[in-house]
């Protein structure tokens, strides 16, 4: 009934695949048991993996060579060579652990075979853009130390034409053209070969290879498991996850603001503000400014000549921003939210809308002044419009921030006796660091392209410092427009920037870093107020409030303090007010969230804390 020839045919035919899988299962279970009782040794596991590879490859080729259900051995060898070549060209992490090569080759072969078996010629639609993105990731990693992640995708979705231009120098254009040519040539050759392979044997071979990959992965201890071992399957997943996370974060940010109740729905009172007192409150949220790049805070270059000697200035040099994202920062500044969007503690999330709504209720007219990004109709625009919906009118500067100064001056002049709030948010020091007068820039040479930053580190850092110098002059001119009017100019940046600091170029690098944003000095942003003598004399409460601010300047504070500090400054009473976060009160609670090591209180050295903080302002740009 069972002939020797029949048994041999089954063992060397399709049934042999089952034996092979069982063999790998046995090896995997044995190695798994070993990991439980014997400490893991990379040399041992590498030896086992390569022995299994040699034995498995020999047996697989013997089996597949005898069974027409699978591809012939010659085709499999060619396909393995193609997989190896693809990994050499496109897999950035191929050699981080050389002994993982068998897993990678098996996964690559399986995915190529299955996609081409199912989609046939249409599979190139998936593989061509994927391979191009993989080459781009390699270039990104070489230049900026990052690969495609949710932060990079989010920044790309929100990029302005100027930002795109900063990354579009001739070097990157030629590189991208080369990547297109290489990918087109490889995809053409891949397509020519794959379409010659029969559909069903190709599909069975691919499924067998993926099954072997899954079992082989069991031989790797959990502490050594890494998604990079399963390229390109892991890369498809990572790219899709990065896009989904970026889009979801954008939508979550917008929805968070949309769902916030109007703070004016609850009763609020204010006895200090009377109509037509001529008060001007400027709320200026800057872009991408690091606290340690202001000479005001000890930077070795004179980047803020006006602020260094500005009368009435109250400076908080140790201020923590919530996230490397403009919208999340604006939510924290303008609402009672205390942390970033992803903080799971509900006590840290906002429960009310913009403070501008409350201020508008108490005898202030709101005017908003934006830069280029507000015209993009993307996440930023939608969030900032919701937060500034109390504005009577909004202006948009189509060019450099200085081009918006005439609108600001005209608004002040035409409303001489009215109480005004001027909300300002424009590009300023944002990438590509081109917003300065190139003819009179103090720091040269200045490089406004973000191409190959390590090579142009000095020029890029010079350009960044020029934008800070330009910002200082921008503030000086607005203060000058107000003349003798009582005013308060509040400036705070949304987040910092990375110019070689902490080993990162650009905020996108945080997505691939073991550092969190709050481990870096890039989360420390400038925060200061400039007040006029006439404002301080306008009401006794203002004088007390400003004295309270001055007593808190040595504390580490956060963007979470701004909402409550503005309420306290004007003595606006509302259920949303938290006196512990009001910096006009001498007993205000400092920021207690995550922060860099340089700002963390040192045990038993409380008296030395100001000196420890002061060191933050002396950091120099790293090449």
PDB file of N, CA, C and O in Angstrom, residues 306-354:
ATOM      1  N   UNK A 306      18.768  94.959  21.966  1.00  0.00           N
ATOM      2  CA  UNK A 306      17.688  95.755  22.557  1.00  0.00           C
ATOM      3  C   UNK A 306      17.217  95.150  23.872  1.00  0.00           C
ATOM      4  O   UNK A 306      17.120  95.850  24.893  1.00  0.00           O
ATOM      5  N   UNK A 307      16.950  93.848  23.869  1.00  0.00           N
ATOM      6  CA  UNK A 307      16.432  93.217  25.081  1.00  0.00           C
ATOM      7  C   UNK A 307      17.437  93.258  26.218  1.00  0.00           C
ATOM      8  O   UNK A 307      17.040  93.283  27.397  1.00  0.00           O
ATOM      9  N   UNK A 308      18.722  93.275  25.901  1.00  0.00           N
ATOM     10  CA  UNK A 308      19.742  93.303  26.957  1.00  0.00           C
ATOM     11  C   UNK A 308      19.565  94.497  27.884  1.00  0.00           C
ATOM     12  O   UNK A 308      19.886  94.423  29.074  1.00  0.00           O
ATOM     13  N   UNK A 309      19.065  95.598  27.345  1.00  0.00           N
ATOM     14  CA  UNK A 309      18.946  96.836  28.137  1.00  0.00           C
ATOM     15  C   UNK A 309      17.524  97.387  28.145  1.00  0.00           C
ATOM     16  O   UNK A 309      17.317  98.535  28.538  1.00  0.00           O
ATOM     17  N   UNK A 310      16.546  96.592  27.681  1.00  0.00           N
ATOM     18  CA  UNK A 310      15.172  97.095  27.586  1.00  0.00           C
ATOM     19  C   UNK A 310      14.628  97.451  28.969  1.00  0.00           C
ATOM     20  O   UNK A 310      14.656  96.614  29.883  1.00  0.00           O
ATOM     21  N   UNK A 311      14.118  98.666  29.152  1.00  0.00           N
ATOM     22  CA  UNK A 311      13.532  99.027  30.450  1.00  0.00           C
ATOM     23  C   UNK A 311      12.227  98.261  30.667  1.00  0.00           C
ATOM     24  O   UNK A 311      11.479  97.991  29.732  1.00  0.00           O
ATOM     25  N   UNK A 312      11.986  97.907  31.912  1.00  0.00           N
ATOM     26  CA  UNK A 312      10.741  97.223  32.243  1.00  0.00           C
ATOM     27  C   UNK A 312      10.703  95.765  31.849  1.00  0.00           C
ATOM     28  O   UNK A 312       9.621  95.173  31.791  1.00  0.00           O
ATOM     29  N   UNK A 313      11.857  95.156  31.576  1.00  0.00           N
ATOM     30  CA  UNK A 313      11.866  93.761  31.152  1.00  0.00           C
ATOM     31  C   UNK A 313      11.907  92.830  32.364  1.00  0.00           C
ATOM     32  O   UNK A 313      12.686  93.037  33.295  1.00  0.00           O
ATOM     33  N   UNK A 314      11.041  91.810  32.341  1.00  0.00           N
ATOM     34  CA  UNK A 314      11.001  90.764  33.367  1.00  0.00           C
ATOM     35  C   UNK A 314      11.227  89.437  32.649  1.00  0.00           C
ATOM     36  O   UNK A 314      10.406  89.016  31.833  1.00  0.00           O
ATOM     37  N   UNK A 315      12.323  88.766  32.941  1.00  0.00           N
ATOM     38  CA  UNK A 315      12.776  87.636  32.139  1.00  0.00           C
ATOM     39  C   UNK A 315      12.706  86.330  32.926  1.00  0.00           C
ATOM     40  O   UNK A 315      13.126  86.259  34.078  1.00  0.00           O
ATOM     41  N   UNK A 316      12.175  85.294  32.258  1.00  0.00           N
ATOM     42  CA  UNK A 316      12.131  83.940  32.813  1.00  0.00           C
ATOM     43  C   UNK A 316      12.986  83.043  31.915  1.00  0.00           C
ATOM     44  O   UNK A 316      12.475  82.454  30.958  1.00  0.00           O
ATOM     45  N   UNK A 317      14.268  82.928  32.186  1.00  0.00           N
ATOM     46  CA  UNK A 317      15.167  82.215  31.259  1.00  0.00           C
ATOM     47  C   UNK A 317      15.039  80.702  31.289  1.00  0.00           C
ATOM     48  O   UNK A 317      15.577  80.021  30.427  1.00  0.00           O
ATOM     49  N   UNK A 318      14.334  80.156  32.292  1.00  0.00           N
ATOM     50  CA  UNK A 318      14.251  78.703  32.449  1.00  0.00           C
ATOM     51  C   UNK A 318      12.803  78.267  32.253  1.00  0.00           C
ATOM     52  O   UNK A 318      12.109  77.881  33.196  1.00  0.00           O
ATOM     53  N   UNK A 319      12.351  78.319  31.011  1.00  0.00           N
ATOM     54  CA  UNK A 319      10.956  78.033  30.685  1.00  0.00           C
ATOM     55  C   UNK A 319      10.883  76.786  29.806  1.00  0.00           C
ATOM     56  O   UNK A 319      11.590  76.682  28.807  1.00  0.00           O
ATOM     57  N   UNK A 320      10.010  75.864  30.165  1.00  0.00           N
ATOM     58  CA  UNK A 320       9.886  74.588  29.469  1.00  0.00           C
ATOM     59  C   UNK A 320       8.676  74.625  28.534  1.00  0.00           C
ATOM     60  O   UNK A 320       7.576  75.007  28.943  1.00  0.00           O
ATOM     61  N   UNK A 321       8.894  74.218  27.284  1.00  0.00           N
ATOM     62  CA  UNK A 321       7.787  74.101  26.335  1.00  0.00           C
ATOM     63  C   UNK A 321       7.250  72.671  26.345  1.00  0.00           C
ATOM     64  O   UNK A 321       7.962  71.732  26.686  1.00  0.00           O
ATOM     65  N   UNK A 322       5.993  72.516  25.934  1.00  0.00           N
ATOM     66  CA  UNK A 322       5.330  71.224  26.121  1.00  0.00           C
ATOM     67  C   UNK A 322       5.710  70.186  25.074  1.00  0.00           C
ATOM     68  O   UNK A 322       5.711  68.983  25.353  1.00  0.00           O
ATOM     69  N   UNK A 323       6.000  70.617  23.840  1.00  0.00           N
ATOM     70  CA  UNK A 323       6.226  69.657  22.756  1.00  0.00           C
ATOM     71  C   UNK A 323       6.920  70.364  21.598  1.00  0.00           C
ATOM     72  O   UNK A 323       6.815  71.591  21.471  1.00  0.00           O
ATOM     73  N   UNK A 324       7.611  69.612  20.730  1.00  0.00           N
ATOM     74  CA  UNK A 324       8.244  70.235  19.563  1.00  0.00           C
ATOM     75  C   UNK A 324       7.229  70.469  18.442  1.00  0.00           C
ATOM     76  O   UNK A 324       7.464  70.138  17.280  1.00  0.00           O
ATOM     77  N   UNK A 325       6.091  71.040  18.791  1.00  0.00           N
ATOM     78  CA  UNK A 325       4.981  71.212  17.861  1.00  0.00           C
ATOM     79  C   UNK A 325       4.285  72.530  18.173  1.00  0.00           C
ATOM     80  O   UNK A 325       3.882  72.771  19.323  1.00  0.00           O
ATOM     81  N   UNK A 326       4.126  73.381  17.157  1.00  0.00           N
ATOM     82  CA  UNK A 326       3.558  74.712  17.362  1.00  0.00           C
ATOM     83  C   UNK A 326       2.156  74.657  17.935  1.00  0.00           C
ATOM     84  O   UNK A 326       1.824  75.392  18.874  1.00  0.00           O
ATOM     85  N   UNK A 327       1.317  73.796  17.384  1.00  0.00           N
ATOM     86  CA  UNK A 327      -0.086  73.775  17.801  1.00  0.00           C
ATOM     87  C   UNK A 327      -0.243  73.332  19.247  1.00  0.00           C
ATOM     88  O   UNK A 327      -1.018  73.921  20.012  1.00  0.00           O
ATOM     89  N   UNK A 328       0.483  72.275  19.646  1.00  0.00           N
ATOM     90  CA  UNK A 328       0.390  71.835  21.036  1.00  0.00           C
ATOM     91  C   UNK A 328       0.893  72.921  21.985  1.00  0.00           C
ATOM     92  O   UNK A 328       0.346  73.112  23.074  1.00  0.00           O
ATOM     93  N   UNK A 329       1.934  73.634  21.573  1.00  0.00           N
ATOM     94  CA  UNK A 329       2.456  74.720  22.407  1.00  0.00           C
ATOM     95  C   UNK A 329       1.423  75.839  22.541  1.00  0.00           C
ATOM     96  O   UNK A 329       1.207  76.373  23.634  1.00  0.00           O
ATOM     97  N   UNK A 330       0.776  76.209  21.447  1.00  0.00           N
ATOM     98  CA  UNK A 330      -0.222  77.273  21.511  1.00  0.00           C
ATOM     99  C   UNK A 330      -1.403  76.890  22.394  1.00  0.00           C
ATOM    100  O   UNK A 330      -1.955  77.739  23.103  1.00  0.00           O
ATOM    101  N   UNK A 331      -1.776  75.621  22.362  1.00  0.00           N
ATOM    102  CA  UNK A 331      -2.856  75.169  23.236  1.00  0.00           C
ATOM    103  C   UNK A 331      -2.459  75.335  24.693  1.00  0.00           C
ATOM    104  O   UNK A 331      -3.241  75.811  25.526  1.00  0.00           O
ATOM    105  N   UNK A 332      -1.226  74.954  25.020  1.00  0.00           N
ATOM    106  CA  UNK A 332      -0.763  75.073  26.404  1.00  0.00           C
ATOM    107  C   UNK A 332      -0.660  76.527  26.843  1.00  0.00           C
ATOM    108  O   UNK A 332      -0.950  76.859  27.997  1.00  0.00           O
ATOM    109  N   UNK A 333      -0.261  77.407  25.930  1.00  0.00           N
ATOM    110  CA  UNK A 333      -0.077  78.822  26.277  1.00  0.00           C
ATOM    111  C   UNK A 333      -1.413  79.544  26.428  1.00  0.00           C
ATOM    112  O   UNK A 333      -1.613  80.314  27.373  1.00  0.00           O
ATOM    113  N   UNK A 334      -2.342  79.289  25.521  1.00  0.00           N
ATOM    114  CA  UNK A 334      -3.572  80.081  25.458  1.00  0.00           C
ATOM    115  C   UNK A 334      -4.749  79.454  26.196  1.00  0.00           C
ATOM    116  O   UNK A 334      -5.786  80.102  26.357  1.00  0.00           O
ATOM    117  N   UNK A 335      -4.617  78.195  26.632  1.00  0.00           N
ATOM    118  CA  UNK A 335      -5.670  77.568  27.421  1.00  0.00           C
ATOM    119  C   UNK A 335      -5.096  77.140  28.765  1.00  0.00           C
ATOM    120  O   UNK A 335      -3.932  77.413  29.066  1.00  0.00           O
ATOM    121  N   UNK A 336      -5.902  76.447  29.554  1.00  0.00           N
ATOM    122  CA  UNK A 336      -5.405  75.983  30.853  1.00  0.00           C
ATOM    123  C   UNK A 336      -4.810  74.585  30.775  1.00  0.00           C
ATOM    124  O   UNK A 336      -4.680  73.906  31.794  1.00  0.00           O
ATOM    125  N   UNK A 337      -4.434  74.145  29.563  1.00  0.00           N
ATOM    126  CA  UNK A 337      -3.728  72.876  29.426  1.00  0.00           C
ATOM    127  C   UNK A 337      -2.315  72.988  29.971  1.00  0.00           C
ATOM    128  O   UNK A 337      -1.650  74.014  29.792  1.00  0.00           O
ATOM    129  N   UNK A 338      -1.833  71.915  30.586  1.00  0.00           N
ATOM    130  CA  UNK A 338      -0.535  71.990  31.246  1.00  0.00           C
ATOM    131  C   UNK A 338       0.552  71.174  30.564  1.00  0.00           C
ATOM    132  O   UNK A 338       1.729  71.384  30.812  1.00  0.00           O
ATOM    133  N   UNK A 339       0.174  70.208  29.743  1.00  0.00           N
ATOM    134  CA  UNK A 339       1.167  69.356  29.101  1.00  0.00           C
ATOM    135  C   UNK A 339       0.782  69.136  27.646  1.00  0.00           C
ATOM    136  O   UNK A 339      -0.186  69.695  27.137  1.00  0.00           O
ATOM    137  N   UNK A 340       1.532  68.271  26.988  1.00  0.00           N
ATOM    138  CA  UNK A 340       1.279  68.002  25.581  1.00  0.00           C
ATOM    139  C   UNK A 340       0.056  67.132  25.367  1.00  0.00           C
ATOM    140  O   UNK A 340      -0.535  66.581  26.306  1.00  0.00           O
ATOM    141  N   UNK A 341      -0.310  66.994  24.128  1.00  0.00           N
ATOM    142  CA  UNK A 341      -1.515  66.265  23.744  1.00  0.00           C
ATOM    143  C   UNK A 341      -1.485  64.822  24.210  1.00  0.00           C
ATOM    144  O   UNK A 341      -2.531  64.251  24.546  1.00  0.00           O
ATOM    145  N   UNK A 342      -0.307  64.209  24.229  1.00  0.00           N
ATOM    146  CA  UNK A 342      -0.196  62.782  24.533  1.00  0.00           C
ATOM    147  C   UNK A 342      -0.085  62.480  26.026  1.00  0.00           C
ATOM    148  O   UNK A 342       0.047  61.325  26.407  1.00  0.00           O
ATOM    149  N   UNK A 343      -0.135  63.490  26.881  1.00  0.00           N
ATOM    150  CA  UNK A 343      -0.083  63.225  28.312  1.00  0.00           C
ATOM    151  C   UNK A 343      -1.378  62.539  28.729  1.00  0.00           C
ATOM    152  O   UNK A 343      -2.473  63.025  28.452  1.00  0.00           O
ATOM    153  N   UNK A 344      -1.243  61.394  29.395  1.00  0.00           N
ATOM    154  CA  UNK A 344      -2.424  60.598  29.728  1.00  0.00           C
ATOM    155  C   UNK A 344      -3.133  61.066  30.993  1.00  0.00           C
ATOM    156  O   UNK A 344      -4.234  60.598  31.275  1.00  0.00           O
ATOM    157  N   UNK A 345      -2.524  61.968  31.740  1.00  0.00           N
ATOM    158  CA  UNK A 345      -3.150  62.466  32.964  1.00  0.00           C
ATOM    159  C   UNK A 345      -4.215  63.492  32.590  1.00  0.00           C
ATOM    160  O   UNK A 345      -3.899  64.555  32.044  1.00  0.00           O
ATOM    161  N   UNK A 346      -5.486  63.218  32.858  1.00  0.00           N
ATOM    162  CA  UNK A 346      -6.534  64.178  32.471  1.00  0.00           C
ATOM    163  C   UNK A 346      -6.393  65.536  33.147  1.00  0.00           C
ATOM    164  O   UNK A 346      -6.869  66.542  32.612  1.00  0.00           O
ATOM    165  N   UNK A 347      -5.731  65.584  34.300  1.00  0.00           N
ATOM    166  CA  UNK A 347      -5.544  66.865  34.986  1.00  0.00           C
ATOM    167  C   UNK A 347      -4.620  67.794  34.207  1.00  0.00           C
ATOM    168  O   UNK A 347      -4.576  68.996  34.482  1.00  0.00           O
ATOM    169  N   UNK A 348      -3.845  67.240  33.272  1.00  0.00           N
ATOM    170  CA  UNK A 348      -2.904  68.031  32.498  1.00  0.00           C
ATOM    171  C   UNK A 348      -3.496  68.533  31.178  1.00  0.00           C
ATOM    172  O   UNK A 348      -2.860  69.298  30.467  1.00  0.00           O
ATOM    173  N   UNK A 349      -4.692  68.102  30.849  1.00  0.00           N
ATOM    174  CA  UNK A 349      -5.304  68.476  29.584  1.00  0.00           C
ATOM    175  C   UNK A 349      -6.211  69.694  29.766  1.00  0.00           C
ATOM    176  O   UNK A 349      -6.773  69.915  30.838  1.00  0.00           O
ATOM    177  N   UNK A 350      -6.381  70.515  28.717  1.00  0.00           N
ATOM    178  CA  UNK A 350      -7.191  71.730  28.841  1.00  0.00           C
ATOM    179  C   UNK A 350      -8.673  71.417  29.041  1.00  0.00           C
ATOM    180  O   UNK A 350      -9.186  70.419  28.534  1.00  0.00           O
ATOM    181  N   UNK A 351      -9.323  72.277  29.784  1.00  0.00           N
ATOM    182  CA  UNK A 351     -10.768  72.139  30.013  1.00  0.00           C
ATOM    183  C   UNK A 351     -11.540  73.363  29.536  1.00  0.00           C
ATOM    184  O   UNK A 351     -12.758  73.406  29.688  1.00  0.00           O
ATOM    185  N   UNK A 352     -10.828  74.323  28.977  1.00  0.00           N
ATOM    186  CA  UNK A 352     -11.503  75.515  28.470  1.00  0.00           C
ATOM    187  C   UNK A 352     -10.769  76.055  27.259  1.00  0.00           C
ATOM    188  O   UNK A 352      -9.622  75.689  27.005  1.00  0.00           O
ATOM    189  N   UNK A 353     -11.450  76.928  26.523  1.00  0.00           N
ATOM    190  CA  UNK A 353     -10.883  77.499  25.313  1.00  0.00           C
ATOM    191  C   UNK A 353      -9.907  78.627  25.590  1.00  0.00           C
ATOM    192  O   UNK A 353      -9.371  78.769  26.694  1.00  0.00           O
ATOM    193  N   UNK A 354      -9.694  79.474  24.594  1.00  0.00           N
ATOM    194  CA  UNK A 354      -8.617  80.460  24.607  1.00  0.00           C
ATOM    195  C   UNK A 354      -8.851  81.578  25.614  1.00  0.00           C
ATOM    196  O   UNK A 354      -9.971  82.078  25.784  1.00  0.00           O
TER     197      UNK A 354
END
